[in-house]
Amino acid sequence: MYWDAWPIERILILFVSLAFMMIGIQVTMFHYRQNFHHKSMWLPVISAPLFFMVGLALTFYNVVWLNGLFQVMMWFGVISGLIGFYFHVRGVGVRVGGWALRNFLIGPPVTLPMMFTAISVLGLIAVYWEA
């Protein structure tokens, strides 16, 4: 049930958890600023704190069901980040001027959903790591 030491997998799970806490704060501020005008904006706002809590629990208690839940959540994070990337790129495109550089600078941040995906992939690497 408990970890024996602090292997790289455990450190990565802790890092992923803390990263989701920070990205959750950022995405909440951005989506709040846009008044949650699309229902899909709630996905990362709700899921990021859950990812943080489950990952933090897995950091301290290495239980099989918690590990499985973390895996499912990380796969959900990969998919939701890719969906967010689509919506953000589309959001830049519908602005006046289309995909002009200035719209990428002032429109929805297209890199933020990919960070969500990248952190989820790092969580999956930590879980599936075979030493």
Coordinates of N, CA and C in Angstrom, one line a residue:
M1 N 0.8 -1.2 0.0 CA 0.0 0.0 0.0 C 0.9 1.3 0.0
Y2 N 1.9 1.3 0.8 CA 2.7 2.5 0.9 C 3.9 2.3 0.0
W3 N 4.5 3.4 -0.5 CA 5.7 3.3 -1.3 C 6.9 3.0 -0.4
D4 N 7.9 2.3 -1.0 CA 9.1 2.0 -0.2 C 10.1 3.2 -0.2
A5 N 10.1 3.9 -1.3 CA 11.1 5.0 -1.4 C 10.5 6.1 -2.3
W6 N 11.3 6.9 -2.8 CA 10.9 8.0 -3.8 C 11.5 7.7 -5.2
P7 N 11.0 6.7 -5.9 CA 11.5 6.4 -7.2 C 11.0 7.5 -8.2
I8 N 11.6 7.5 -9.4 CA 11.3 8.6 -10.3 C 9.8 8.6 -10.7
E9 N 9.1 7.5 -10.7 CA 7.7 7.4 -11.0 C 6.9 8.2 -10.0
R10 N 7.2 8.1 -8.7 CA 6.5 8.8 -7.6 C 6.8 10.3 -7.7
I11 N 8.0 10.7 -8.0 CA 8.3 12.1 -8.1 C 7.6 12.7 -9.3
L12 N 7.5 12.0 -10.4 CA 6.8 12.5 -11.6 C 5.3 12.6 -11.3
I13 N 4.7 11.7 -10.6 CA 3.3 11.8 -10.2 C 3.0 13.0 -9.3
L14 N 3.9 13.2 -8.4 CA 3.8 14.4 -7.6 C 3.9 15.7 -8.4
F15 N 4.9 15.7 -9.3 CA 5.1 16.9 -10.2 C 3.9 17.1 -11.1
V16 N 3.3 16.0 -11.7 CA 2.1 16.1 -12.5 C 1.0 16.7 -11.7
S17 N 0.8 16.2 -10.5 CA -0.3 16.7 -9.6 C -0.2 18.2 -9.3
L18 N 1.0 18.6 -9.0 CA 1.2 20.1 -8.7 C 1.1 20.9 -10.0
A19 N 1.5 20.4 -11.1 CA 1.3 21.1 -12.4 C -0.1 21.3 -12.7
F20 N -1.0 20.2 -12.4 CA -2.4 20.4 -12.7 C -3.0 21.4 -11.7
M21 N -2.5 21.5 -10.5 CA -3.0 22.5 -9.6 C -2.8 23.9 -10.2
M22 N -1.6 24.1 -10.7 CA -1.2 25.4 -11.3 C -1.9 25.7 -12.6
I23 N -2.0 24.8 -13.5 CA -2.7 25.0 -14.8 C -4.2 25.1 -14.5
G24 N -4.7 24.5 -13.5 CA -6.1 24.6 -13.2 C -6.4 26.0 -12.8
I25 N -5.6 26.7 -12.0 CA -5.8 28.1 -11.6 C -5.8 28.9 -12.8
Q26 N -4.8 28.7 -13.7 CA -4.7 29.6 -14.9 C -5.9 29.4 -15.8
V27 N -6.3 28.2 -16.1 CA -7.4 27.9 -17.0 C -8.7 28.5 -16.4
T28 N -8.8 28.4 -15.1 CA -10.0 28.9 -14.5 C -10.1 30.5 -14.7
M29 N -9.0 31.1 -14.5 CA -9.0 32.6 -14.7 C -9.3 32.9 -16.2
F30 N -8.7 32.2 -17.1 CA -8.9 32.5 -18.5 C -10.4 32.3 -18.9
H31 N -10.9 31.1 -18.5 CA -12.3 30.8 -18.8 C -13.3 31.7 -18.1
Y32 N -13.0 32.1 -16.9 CA -13.9 33.0 -16.1 C -13.9 34.3 -16.8
R33 N -12.8 34.8 -17.3 CA -12.7 36.0 -18.1 C -13.6 36.0 -19.3
Q34 N -13.8 34.8 -19.9 CA -14.6 34.7 -21.1 C -16.1 34.3 -20.7
N35 N -16.4 34.3 -19.4 CA -17.7 34.1 -18.9 C -18.2 32.7 -19.2
F36 N -17.3 31.7 -19.4 CA -17.7 30.3 -19.7 C -18.8 30.3 -20.8
H37 N -18.5 31.0 -21.9 CA -19.6 31.1 -22.9 C -19.8 29.8 -23.7
H38 N -18.9 28.8 -23.5 CA -19.1 27.5 -24.1 C -19.0 26.4 -23.0
K39 N -20.0 25.5 -23.0 CA -20.0 24.5 -21.9 C -18.7 23.7 -21.8
S40 N -18.0 23.5 -22.9 CA -16.8 22.7 -22.8 C -15.7 23.4 -22.0
M41 N -15.8 24.7 -21.7 CA -14.9 25.4 -20.9 C -14.8 24.9 -19.5
W42 N -15.9 24.3 -19.1 CA -15.9 23.7 -17.7 C -15.1 22.5 -17.5
L43 N -14.8 21.8 -18.6 CA -14.0 20.5 -18.5 C -12.7 20.7 -17.8
P44 N -11.8 21.5 -18.2 CA -10.5 21.6 -17.5 C -10.6 22.3 -16.2
V45 N -11.6 23.1 -16.0 CA -11.8 23.8 -14.7 C -12.2 22.8 -13.6
I46 N -13.0 21.8 -14.0 CA -13.5 20.8 -13.0 C -12.4 19.7 -12.9
S47 N -11.9 19.3 -14.1 CA -11.0 18.1 -14.1 C -9.6 18.4 -13.4
A48 N -9.0 19.6 -13.6 CA -7.7 19.8 -13.1 C -7.6 19.7 -11.6
P49 N -8.5 20.2 -10.8 CA -8.4 20.0 -9.4 C -8.6 18.5 -9.0
L50 N -9.4 17.8 -9.8 CA -9.6 16.3 -9.5 C -8.3 15.6 -9.8
F51 N -7.7 16.0 -10.9 CA -6.4 15.3 -11.3 C -5.4 15.6 -10.2
F52 N -5.4 16.8 -9.7 CA -4.4 17.2 -8.6 C -4.7 16.3 -7.4
M53 N -5.9 16.2 -6.9 CA -6.2 15.5 -5.7 C -5.9 14.0 -5.9
V54 N -6.3 13.4 -7.0 CA -6.1 11.9 -7.2 C -4.5 11.7 -7.3
G55 N -3.8 12.5 -8.0 CA -2.4 12.4 -8.2 C -1.7 12.6 -6.8
L56 N -2.1 13.5 -6.0 CA -1.5 13.7 -4.7 C -1.8 12.5 -3.8
A57 N -3.0 12.0 -3.9 CA -3.3 10.8 -3.1 C -2.4 9.6 -3.5
L58 N -2.2 9.5 -4.9 CA -1.4 8.4 -5.4 C 0.0 8.5 -5.0
T59 N 0.5 9.8 -4.9 CA 1.9 10.0 -4.5 C 2.1 9.4 -3.1
F60 N 1.2 9.5 -2.2 CA 1.4 9.0 -0.8 C 0.9 7.6 -0.6
Y61 N -0.1 7.1 -1.3 CA -0.7 5.8 -1.2 C -0.7 5.1 -2.5
N62 N 0.1 4.1 -2.6 CA 0.2 3.3 -3.9 C -0.8 2.2 -3.9
V63 N -2.0 2.5 -4.1 CA -3.1 1.5 -4.1 C -3.5 1.3 -5.6
V64 N -3.9 0.0 -5.9 CA -4.1 -0.4 -7.2 C -5.3 0.4 -7.8
W65 N -6.4 0.5 -7.1 CA -7.6 1.3 -7.6 C -7.3 2.7 -7.9
L66 N -6.4 3.3 -7.0 CA -6.1 4.7 -7.2 C -5.2 4.9 -8.4
N67 N -4.3 3.9 -8.6 CA -3.4 3.9 -9.8 C -4.3 3.8 -11.1
G68 N -5.3 3.0 -11.1 CA -6.2 2.8 -12.2 C -7.0 4.1 -12.5
L69 N -7.5 4.7 -11.4 CA -8.2 5.9 -11.5 C -7.4 7.0 -12.1
F70 N -6.1 7.1 -11.7 CA -5.2 8.1 -12.2 C -4.9 7.9 -13.7
Q71 N -4.8 6.6 -14.1 CA -4.6 6.3 -15.5 C -5.8 6.8 -16.4
V72 N -7.0 6.5 -15.9 CA -8.2 6.9 -16.6 C -8.2 8.4 -16.7
M73 N -7.9 9.1 -15.6 CA -8.0 10.5 -15.6 C -6.9 11.1 -16.6
M74 N -5.8 10.5 -16.6 CA -4.7 11.1 -17.5 C -5.1 10.9 -19.0
W75 N -5.7 9.7 -19.3 CA -6.2 9.5 -20.7 C -7.3 10.6 -21.0
F76 N -8.2 10.8 -20.0 CA -9.2 11.9 -20.2 C -8.6 13.2 -20.4
G77 N -7.5 13.5 -19.7 CA -6.8 14.8 -19.9 C -6.1 14.9 -21.2
V78 N -5.6 13.8 -21.8 CA -5.1 13.9 -23.1 C -6.1 14.2 -24.1
I79 N -7.3 13.5 -24.0 CA -8.4 13.8 -25.0 C -9.0 15.2 -24.8
S80 N -9.2 15.6 -23.6 CA -9.8 16.9 -23.4 C -8.9 18.0 -23.8
G81 N -7.6 17.8 -23.6 CA -6.6 18.8 -24.1 C -6.6 19.0 -25.6
L82 N -6.7 17.8 -26.3 CA -6.8 17.9 -27.8 C -8.1 18.6 -28.2
I83 N -9.2 18.3 -27.6 CA -10.4 18.9 -27.9 C -10.3 20.4 -27.6
G84 N -9.7 20.8 -26.5 CA -9.5 22.2 -26.2 C -8.6 22.9 -27.3
F85 N -7.6 22.2 -27.7 CA -6.7 22.8 -28.8 C -7.6 23.1 -30.0
Y86 N -8.4 22.2 -30.4 CA -9.3 22.4 -31.5 C -10.2 23.7 -31.3
F87 N -10.8 23.8 -30.2 CA -11.7 24.9 -29.9 C -10.9 26.2 -29.9
H88 N -9.6 26.2 -29.3 CA -8.8 27.4 -29.3 C -8.4 27.8 -30.6
V89 N -8.0 26.9 -31.5 CA -7.6 27.2 -32.8 C -8.8 27.8 -33.6
R90 N -9.9 27.1 -33.4 CA -11.1 27.6 -34.1 C -11.5 29.0 -33.6
G91 N -11.3 29.2 -32.3 CA -11.6 30.5 -31.7 C -10.7 31.6 -32.2
V92 N -9.5 31.3 -32.5 CA -8.6 32.3 -33.2 C -9.1 32.6 -34.6
G93 N -9.5 31.6 -35.3 CA -9.9 31.7 -36.7 C -11.2 32.5 -36.9
V94 N -12.1 32.5 -35.9 CA -13.3 33.3 -36.1 C -13.2 34.7 -35.7
R95 N -12.1 35.1 -35.2 CA -11.9 36.6 -34.9 C -11.7 37.3 -36.3
V96 N -11.9 38.6 -36.2 CA -11.7 39.4 -37.4 C -10.3 39.3 -37.9
G97 N -10.1 38.9 -39.1 CA -8.8 38.8 -39.7 C -8.3 37.3 -39.7
G98 N -9.1 36.4 -39.1 CA -8.8 35.0 -39.2 C -7.5 34.6 -38.4
W99 N -6.7 33.8 -39.0 CA -5.5 33.3 -38.3 C -4.3 34.2 -38.5
A100 N -4.6 35.5 -38.3 CA -3.5 36.5 -38.4 C -2.7 36.4 -37.1
L101 N -1.4 36.8 -37.1 CA -0.6 36.7 -35.9 C -1.2 37.4 -34.7
R102 N -1.7 38.6 -35.0 CA -2.3 39.4 -33.9 C -3.4 38.7 -33.2
N103 N -4.2 37.9 -33.9 CA -5.3 37.1 -33.3 C -4.7 36.0 -32.4
F104 N -3.6 35.4 -32.8 CA -2.9 34.4 -31.9 C -2.4 35.0 -30.7
L105 N -2.0 36.3 -30.7 CA -1.5 37.0 -29.6 C -2.6 37.4 -28.6
I106 N -3.8 37.8 -29.1 CA -4.8 38.3 -28.2 C -6.0 37.4 -28.1
G107 N -6.1 36.4 -28.9 CA -7.2 35.4 -28.8 C -6.9 34.3 -27.8
P108 N -7.7 33.2 -27.9 CA -7.5 32.1 -27.0 C -6.1 31.5 -27.1
P109 N -5.4 31.3 -26.0 CA -4.1 30.7 -26.0 C -4.1 29.3 -26.6
V110 N -3.5 29.1 -27.8 CA -3.6 27.8 -28.4 C -2.6 26.8 -27.7
T111 N -1.6 27.3 -27.0 CA -0.6 26.4 -26.4 C -1.1 25.8 -25.1
L112 N -2.0 26.5 -24.4 CA -2.5 26.1 -23.1 C -3.2 24.7 -23.1
P113 N -4.1 24.4 -24.0 CA -4.6 23.1 -24.1 C -3.6 22.0 -24.4
M114 N -2.6 22.4 -25.2 CA -1.5 21.4 -25.4 C -0.7 21.1 -24.2
M115 N -0.5 22.1 -23.3 CA 0.2 21.9 -22.1 C -0.6 20.9 -21.2
F116 N -2.0 21.1 -21.2 CA -2.8 20.2 -20.5 C -2.6 18.7 -21.0
T117 N -2.5 18.6 -22.3 CA -2.3 17.3 -22.9 C -0.9 16.8 -22.5
A118 N 0.1 17.6 -22.6 CA 1.5 17.2 -22.3 C 1.7 16.8 -20.9
I119 N 1.0 17.5 -20.0 CA 1.1 17.1 -18.6 C 0.4 15.8 -18.3
S120 N -0.7 15.5 -19.0 CA -1.4 14.3 -18.9 C -0.5 13.1 -19.5
V121 N 0.2 13.4 -20.6 CA 1.1 12.4 -21.1 C 2.2 12.1 -20.2
L122 N 2.7 13.1 -19.5 CA 3.8 12.9 -18.5 C 3.3 12.0 -17.4
G123 N 2.0 12.2 -17.0 CA 1.4 11.4 -16.0 C 1.3 9.9 -16.4
L124 N 1.0 9.7 -17.7 CA 0.9 8.4 -18.2 C 2.3 7.7 -18.3
I125 N 3.3 8.5 -18.7 CA 4.6 8.0 -18.7 C 5.0 7.5 -17.3
A126 N 4.7 8.3 -16.3 CA 5.0 8.0 -14.9 C 4.3 6.7 -14.5
V127 N 3.1 6.5 -14.9 CA 2.4 5.3 -14.5 C 2.8 4.0 -15.2
Y128 N 3.1 4.2 -16.5 CA 3.5 3.0 -17.3 C 5.0 2.8 -17.4
W129 N 5.8 3.6 -16.6 CA 7.3 3.5 -16.6 C 7.7 2.1 -16.1
E130 N 8.5 1.4 -16.9 CA 9.1 0.1 -16.5 C 10.6 0.3 -16.2
A131 N 11.0 0.2 -15.0 CA 12.4 0.4 -14.7 C 13.2 -0.8 -14.9

